[in-house]
Coordinates of N, CA, C and O in Angstrom, one line a residue:
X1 N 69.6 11.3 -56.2 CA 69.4 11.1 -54.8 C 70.8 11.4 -54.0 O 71.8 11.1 -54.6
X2 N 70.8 12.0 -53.0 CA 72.2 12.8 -52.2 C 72.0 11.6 -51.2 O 71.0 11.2 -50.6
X3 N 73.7 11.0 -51.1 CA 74.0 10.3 -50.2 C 75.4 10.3 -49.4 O 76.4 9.8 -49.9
X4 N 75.4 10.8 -48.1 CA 76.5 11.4 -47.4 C 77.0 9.8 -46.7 O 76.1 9.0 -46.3
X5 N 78.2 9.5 -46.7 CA 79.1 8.6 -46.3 C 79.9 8.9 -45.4 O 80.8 9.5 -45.8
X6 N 79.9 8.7 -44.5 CA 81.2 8.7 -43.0 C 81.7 8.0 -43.2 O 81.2 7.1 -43.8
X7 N 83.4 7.7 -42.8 CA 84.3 6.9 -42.3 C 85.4 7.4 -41.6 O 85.9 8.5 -42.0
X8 N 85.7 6.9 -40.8 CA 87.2 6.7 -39.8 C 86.9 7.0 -38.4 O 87.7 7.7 -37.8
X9 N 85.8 6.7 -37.9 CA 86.0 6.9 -36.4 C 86.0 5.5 -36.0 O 85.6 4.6 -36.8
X10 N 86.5 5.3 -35.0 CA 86.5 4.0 -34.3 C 87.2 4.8 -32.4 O 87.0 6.0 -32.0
X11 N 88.0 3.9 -32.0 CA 88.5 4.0 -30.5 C 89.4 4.3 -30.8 O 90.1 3.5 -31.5
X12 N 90.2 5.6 -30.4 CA 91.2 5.8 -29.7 C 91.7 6.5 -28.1 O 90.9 6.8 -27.2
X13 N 92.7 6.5 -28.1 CA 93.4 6.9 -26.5 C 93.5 8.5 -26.5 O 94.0 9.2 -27.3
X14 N 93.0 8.7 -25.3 CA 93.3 10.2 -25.1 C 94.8 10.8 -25.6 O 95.8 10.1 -25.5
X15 N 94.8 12.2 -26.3 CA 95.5 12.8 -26.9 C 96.3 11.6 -28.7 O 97.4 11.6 -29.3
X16 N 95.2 10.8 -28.9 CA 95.3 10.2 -30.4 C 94.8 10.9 -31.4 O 94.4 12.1 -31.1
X17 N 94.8 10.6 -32.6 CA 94.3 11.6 -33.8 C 93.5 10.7 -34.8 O 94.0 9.6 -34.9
X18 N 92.5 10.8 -35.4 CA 91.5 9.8 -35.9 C 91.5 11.3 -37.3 O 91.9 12.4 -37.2
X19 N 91.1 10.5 -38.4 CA 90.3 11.3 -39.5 C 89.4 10.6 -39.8 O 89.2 9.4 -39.9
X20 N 88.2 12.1 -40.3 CA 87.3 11.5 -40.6 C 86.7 11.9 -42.1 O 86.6 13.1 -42.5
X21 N 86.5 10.9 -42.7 CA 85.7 11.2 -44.3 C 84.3 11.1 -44.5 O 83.5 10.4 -44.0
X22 N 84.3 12.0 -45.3 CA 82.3 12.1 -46.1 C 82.0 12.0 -47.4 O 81.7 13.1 -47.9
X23 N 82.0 11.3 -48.1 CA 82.0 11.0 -49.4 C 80.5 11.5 -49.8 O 79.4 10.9 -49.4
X24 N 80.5 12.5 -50.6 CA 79.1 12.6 -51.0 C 78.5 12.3 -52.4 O 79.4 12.0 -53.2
X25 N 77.3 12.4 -53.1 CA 77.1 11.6 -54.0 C 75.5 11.8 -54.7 O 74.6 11.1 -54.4
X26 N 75.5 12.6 -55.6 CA 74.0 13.1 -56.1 C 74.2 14.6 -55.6 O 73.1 15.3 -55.6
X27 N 75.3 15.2 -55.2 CA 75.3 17.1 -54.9 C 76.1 17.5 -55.6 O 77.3 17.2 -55.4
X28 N 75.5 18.3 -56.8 CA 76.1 19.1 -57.9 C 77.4 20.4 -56.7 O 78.6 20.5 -56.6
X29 N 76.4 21.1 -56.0 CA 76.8 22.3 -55.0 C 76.7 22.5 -54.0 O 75.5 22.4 -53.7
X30 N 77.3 22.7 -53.2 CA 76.9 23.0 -51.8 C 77.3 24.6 -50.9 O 78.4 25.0 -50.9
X31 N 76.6 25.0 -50.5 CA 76.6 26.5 -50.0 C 77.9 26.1 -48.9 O 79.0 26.5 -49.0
X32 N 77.5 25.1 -48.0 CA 78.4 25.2 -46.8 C 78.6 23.2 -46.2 O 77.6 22.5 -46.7
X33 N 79.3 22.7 -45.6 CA 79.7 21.5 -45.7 C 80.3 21.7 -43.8 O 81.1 22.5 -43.5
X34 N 79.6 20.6 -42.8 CA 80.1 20.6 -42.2 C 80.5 19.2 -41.2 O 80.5 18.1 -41.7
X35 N 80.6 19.3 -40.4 CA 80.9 18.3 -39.3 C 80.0 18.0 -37.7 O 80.8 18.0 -36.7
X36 N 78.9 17.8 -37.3 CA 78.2 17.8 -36.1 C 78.8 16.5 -35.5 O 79.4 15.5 -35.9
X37 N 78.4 16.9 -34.4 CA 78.6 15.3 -33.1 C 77.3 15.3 -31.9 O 76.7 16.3 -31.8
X38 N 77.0 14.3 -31.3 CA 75.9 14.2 -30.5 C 76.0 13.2 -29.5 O 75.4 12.2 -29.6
X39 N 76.6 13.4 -28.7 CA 77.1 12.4 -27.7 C 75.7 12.0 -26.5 O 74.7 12.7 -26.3
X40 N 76.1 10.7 -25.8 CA 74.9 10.7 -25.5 C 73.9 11.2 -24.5 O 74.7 11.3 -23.6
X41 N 72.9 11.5 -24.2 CA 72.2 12.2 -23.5 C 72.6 13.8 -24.1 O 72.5 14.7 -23.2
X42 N 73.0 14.2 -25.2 CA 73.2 15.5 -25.0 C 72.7 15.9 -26.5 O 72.4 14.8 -27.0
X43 N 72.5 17.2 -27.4 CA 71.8 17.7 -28.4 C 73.0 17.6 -29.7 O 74.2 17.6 -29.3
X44 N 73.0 17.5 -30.7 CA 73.8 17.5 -32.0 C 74.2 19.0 -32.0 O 73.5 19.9 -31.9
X45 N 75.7 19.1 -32.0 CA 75.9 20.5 -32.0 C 77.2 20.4 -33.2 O 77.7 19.4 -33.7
X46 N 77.5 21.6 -33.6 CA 78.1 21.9 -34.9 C 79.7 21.8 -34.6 O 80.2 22.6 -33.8
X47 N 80.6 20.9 -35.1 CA 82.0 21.1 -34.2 C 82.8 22.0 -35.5 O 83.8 22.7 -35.4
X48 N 82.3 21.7 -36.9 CA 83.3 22.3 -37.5 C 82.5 22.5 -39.5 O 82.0 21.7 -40.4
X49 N 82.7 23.8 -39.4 CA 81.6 23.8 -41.0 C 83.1 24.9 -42.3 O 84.1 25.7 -42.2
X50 N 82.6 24.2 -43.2 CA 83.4 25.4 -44.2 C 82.9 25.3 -45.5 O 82.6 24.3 -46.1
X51 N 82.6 26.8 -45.9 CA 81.3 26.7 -47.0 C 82.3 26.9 -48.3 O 83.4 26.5 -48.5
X52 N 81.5 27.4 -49.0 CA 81.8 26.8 -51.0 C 83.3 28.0 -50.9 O 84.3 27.9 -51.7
X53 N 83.3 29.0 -49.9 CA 84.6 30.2 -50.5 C 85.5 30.0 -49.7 O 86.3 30.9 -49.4
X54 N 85.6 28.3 -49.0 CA 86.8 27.9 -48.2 C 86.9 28.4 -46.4 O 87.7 27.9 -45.6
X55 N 85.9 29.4 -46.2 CA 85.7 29.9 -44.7 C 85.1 29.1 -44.2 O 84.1 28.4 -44.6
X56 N 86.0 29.0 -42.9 CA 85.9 27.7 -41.7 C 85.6 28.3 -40.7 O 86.1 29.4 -40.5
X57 N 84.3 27.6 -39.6 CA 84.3 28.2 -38.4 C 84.2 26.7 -37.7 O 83.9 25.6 -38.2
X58 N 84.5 27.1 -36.1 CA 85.3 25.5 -35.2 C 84.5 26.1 -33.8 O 84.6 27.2 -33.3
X59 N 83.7 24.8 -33.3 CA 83.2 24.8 -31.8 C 84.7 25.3 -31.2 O 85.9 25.0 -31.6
X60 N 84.3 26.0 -30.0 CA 85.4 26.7 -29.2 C 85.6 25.3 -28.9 O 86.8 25.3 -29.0
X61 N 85.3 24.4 -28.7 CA 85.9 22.9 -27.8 C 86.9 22.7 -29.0 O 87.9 22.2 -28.4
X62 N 87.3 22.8 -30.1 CA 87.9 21.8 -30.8 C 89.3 22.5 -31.4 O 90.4 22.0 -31.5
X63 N 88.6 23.8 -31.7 CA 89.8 24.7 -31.9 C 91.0 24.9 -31.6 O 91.2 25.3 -30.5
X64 N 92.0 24.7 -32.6 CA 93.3 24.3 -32.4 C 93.7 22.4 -32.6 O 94.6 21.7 -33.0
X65 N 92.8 22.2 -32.3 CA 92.9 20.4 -32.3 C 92.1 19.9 -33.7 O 92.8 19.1 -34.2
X66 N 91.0 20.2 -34.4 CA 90.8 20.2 -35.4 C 90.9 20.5 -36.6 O 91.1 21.7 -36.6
X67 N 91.0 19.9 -37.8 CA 91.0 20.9 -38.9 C 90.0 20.5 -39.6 O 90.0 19.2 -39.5
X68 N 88.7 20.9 -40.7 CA 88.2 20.7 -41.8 C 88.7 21.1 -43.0 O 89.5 22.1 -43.1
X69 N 88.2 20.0 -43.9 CA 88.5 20.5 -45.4 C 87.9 19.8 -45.9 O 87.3 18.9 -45.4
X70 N 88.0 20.1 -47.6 CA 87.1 19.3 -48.5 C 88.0 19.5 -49.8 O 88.9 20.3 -50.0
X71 N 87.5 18.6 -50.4 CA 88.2 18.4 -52.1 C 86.8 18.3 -53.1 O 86.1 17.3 -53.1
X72 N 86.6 19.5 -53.7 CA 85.7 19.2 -54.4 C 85.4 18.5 -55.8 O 84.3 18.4 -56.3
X73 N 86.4 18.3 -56.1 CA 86.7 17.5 -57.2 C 86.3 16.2 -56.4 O 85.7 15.6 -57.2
X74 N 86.3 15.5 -55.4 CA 86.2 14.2 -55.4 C 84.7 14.6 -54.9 O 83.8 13.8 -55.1
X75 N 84.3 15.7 -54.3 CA 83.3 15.5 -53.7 C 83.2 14.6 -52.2 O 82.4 13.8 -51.8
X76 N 84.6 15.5 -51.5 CA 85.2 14.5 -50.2 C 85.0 15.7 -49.0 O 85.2 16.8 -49.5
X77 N 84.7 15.8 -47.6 CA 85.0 16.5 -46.6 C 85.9 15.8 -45.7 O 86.3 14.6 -46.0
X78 N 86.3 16.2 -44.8 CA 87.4 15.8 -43.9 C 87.7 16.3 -42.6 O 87.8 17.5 -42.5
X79 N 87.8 15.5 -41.7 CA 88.0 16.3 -40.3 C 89.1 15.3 -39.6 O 89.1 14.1 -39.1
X80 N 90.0 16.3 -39.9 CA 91.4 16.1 -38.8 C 91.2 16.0 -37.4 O 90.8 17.0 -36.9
X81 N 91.4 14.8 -36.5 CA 91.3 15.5 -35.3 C 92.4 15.2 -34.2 O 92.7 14.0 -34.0
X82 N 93.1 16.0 -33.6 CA 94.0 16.0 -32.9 C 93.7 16.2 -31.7 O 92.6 16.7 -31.4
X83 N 94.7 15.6 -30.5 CA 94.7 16.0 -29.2 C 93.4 15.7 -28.4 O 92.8 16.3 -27.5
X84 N 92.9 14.3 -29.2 CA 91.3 14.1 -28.8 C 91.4 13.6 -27.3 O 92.3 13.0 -26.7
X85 N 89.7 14.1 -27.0 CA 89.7 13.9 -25.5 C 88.8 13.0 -25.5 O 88.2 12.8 -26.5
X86 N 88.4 12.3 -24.1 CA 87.4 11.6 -23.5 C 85.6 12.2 -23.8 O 84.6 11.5 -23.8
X87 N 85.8 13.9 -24.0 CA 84.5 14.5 -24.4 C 84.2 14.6 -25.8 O 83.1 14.7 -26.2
X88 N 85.0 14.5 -26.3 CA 85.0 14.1 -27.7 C 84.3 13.2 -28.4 O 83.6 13.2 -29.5
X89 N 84.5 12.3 -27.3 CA 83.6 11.1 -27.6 C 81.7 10.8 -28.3 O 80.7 10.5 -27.7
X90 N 81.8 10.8 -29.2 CA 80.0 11.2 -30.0 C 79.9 10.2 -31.1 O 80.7 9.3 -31.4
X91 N 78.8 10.5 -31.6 CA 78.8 10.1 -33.1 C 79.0 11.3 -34.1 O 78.1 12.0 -33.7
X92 N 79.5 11.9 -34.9 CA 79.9 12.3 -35.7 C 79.3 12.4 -37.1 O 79.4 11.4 -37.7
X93 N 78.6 13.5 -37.7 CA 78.1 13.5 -38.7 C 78.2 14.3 -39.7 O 78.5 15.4 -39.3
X94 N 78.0 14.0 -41.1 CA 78.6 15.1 -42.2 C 77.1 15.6 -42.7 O 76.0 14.9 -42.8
X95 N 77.3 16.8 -42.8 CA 76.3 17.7 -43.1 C 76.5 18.4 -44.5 O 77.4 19.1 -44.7
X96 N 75.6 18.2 -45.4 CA 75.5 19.4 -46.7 C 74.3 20.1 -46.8 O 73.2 19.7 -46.5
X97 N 75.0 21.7 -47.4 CA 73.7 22.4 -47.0 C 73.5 22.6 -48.6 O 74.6 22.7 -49.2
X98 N 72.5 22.8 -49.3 CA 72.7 23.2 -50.7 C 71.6 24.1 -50.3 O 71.1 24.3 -49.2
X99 N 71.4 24.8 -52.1 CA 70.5 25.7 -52.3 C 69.3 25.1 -51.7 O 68.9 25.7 -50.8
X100 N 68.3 23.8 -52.2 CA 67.9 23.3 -51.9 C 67.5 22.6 -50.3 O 66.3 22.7 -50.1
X101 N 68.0 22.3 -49.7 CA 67.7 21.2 -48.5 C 69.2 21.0 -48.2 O 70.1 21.1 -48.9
X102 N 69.0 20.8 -46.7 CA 70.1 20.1 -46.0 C 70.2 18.7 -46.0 O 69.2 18.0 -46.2
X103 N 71.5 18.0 -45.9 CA 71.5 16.3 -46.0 C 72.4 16.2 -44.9 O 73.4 17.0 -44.7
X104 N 71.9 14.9 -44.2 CA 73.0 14.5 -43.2 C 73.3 12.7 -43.9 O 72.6 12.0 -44.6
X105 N 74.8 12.7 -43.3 CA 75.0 10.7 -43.3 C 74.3 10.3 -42.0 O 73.3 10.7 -41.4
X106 N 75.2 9.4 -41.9 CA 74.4 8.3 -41.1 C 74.9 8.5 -39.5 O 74.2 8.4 -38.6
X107 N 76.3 8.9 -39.5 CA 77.1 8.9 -38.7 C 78.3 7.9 -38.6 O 78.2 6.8 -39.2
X108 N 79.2 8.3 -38.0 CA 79.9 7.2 -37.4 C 80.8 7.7 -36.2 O 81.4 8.8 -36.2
X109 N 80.9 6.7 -35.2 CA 81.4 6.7 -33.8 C 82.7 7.2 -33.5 O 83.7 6.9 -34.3
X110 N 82.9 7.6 -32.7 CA 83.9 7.9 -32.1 C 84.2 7.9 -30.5 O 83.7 8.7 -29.7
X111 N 85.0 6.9 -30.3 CA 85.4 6.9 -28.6 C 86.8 7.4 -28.5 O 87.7 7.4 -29.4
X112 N 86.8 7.9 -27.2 CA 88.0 8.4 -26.5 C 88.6 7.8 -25.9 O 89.3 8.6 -25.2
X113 N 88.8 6.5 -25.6 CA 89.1 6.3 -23.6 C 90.3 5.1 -23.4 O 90.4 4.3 -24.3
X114 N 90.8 5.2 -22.6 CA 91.8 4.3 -22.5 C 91.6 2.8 -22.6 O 92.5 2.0 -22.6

C-alpha cells in the first residue's frame, strides 16, 4: 500500500523559508514526484515536479524562490522554500506518479502572514 507523508509547513512571516518533506512508502518507482498547493477558494495547481532523470519544472510564481529534490535511497522529496509570500499561503501536497496510478498525501499547511 503507497503512503505519501508531509511535514514542515506551519506559519511563517513574509520573505521566511519553511521546508517541506514527503516520506513515501510501498513505491518501488516513480516516473515523476511532485509538489501541488490549493489555497482556498482556488483549484490545486502544480508549484514544482522532478521526475526519475532529475528534470525539474517550477510554477512561474515560485521560481527562483523554490527548489525540489528527492533522495531516493530514503525514498524522501523536498521543497525548499524561500522568499515566501502571503500568496503562498495553501495546503501543500506530495504527489507520485508511477507506472501504475498517481498518489497524493494528505497535505500540510502553510501560512504566510505576519
Amino acid at each position: 500500500q503507497v503512503q505519501l507523508v508531509e511535514s514542515g509547513g506551519g506559519l511563517v512571516q513574509p520573505g521566511g523559508s519553511l521546508r517541506l518533506s514527503c516520506a513515501a512508502s510501498g513505491v518501488i518507482f516513480s516516473i515523476a514526484v511532485g509538489w501541488y498547493r490549493q489555497a482556498p477558494g482556488k483549484e490545486r495547481e502544480l508549484v514544482a515536479r522532478i521526475t526519475s532523470d532529475s528534470r525539474t519544472n517550477y510554477a512561474d510564481s515560485v521560481k527562483g524562490r523554490f527548489t525540489i529534490s528527492r533522495d531516493n535511497a530514503k525514498k524522501m522529496v523536498f521543497l525548499q522554500m524561500n522568499s515566501l509570500k502571503p500568496e503562498d499561503t495553501a495546503v501543500y501536497y506530495c504527489n507520485y506518479v508511477t507506472p501504475l496510478s498517481t498518489y497524493w498525501g494528505q497535505g500540510t499547511g502553510v501560512t504566510v502572514s505576519l
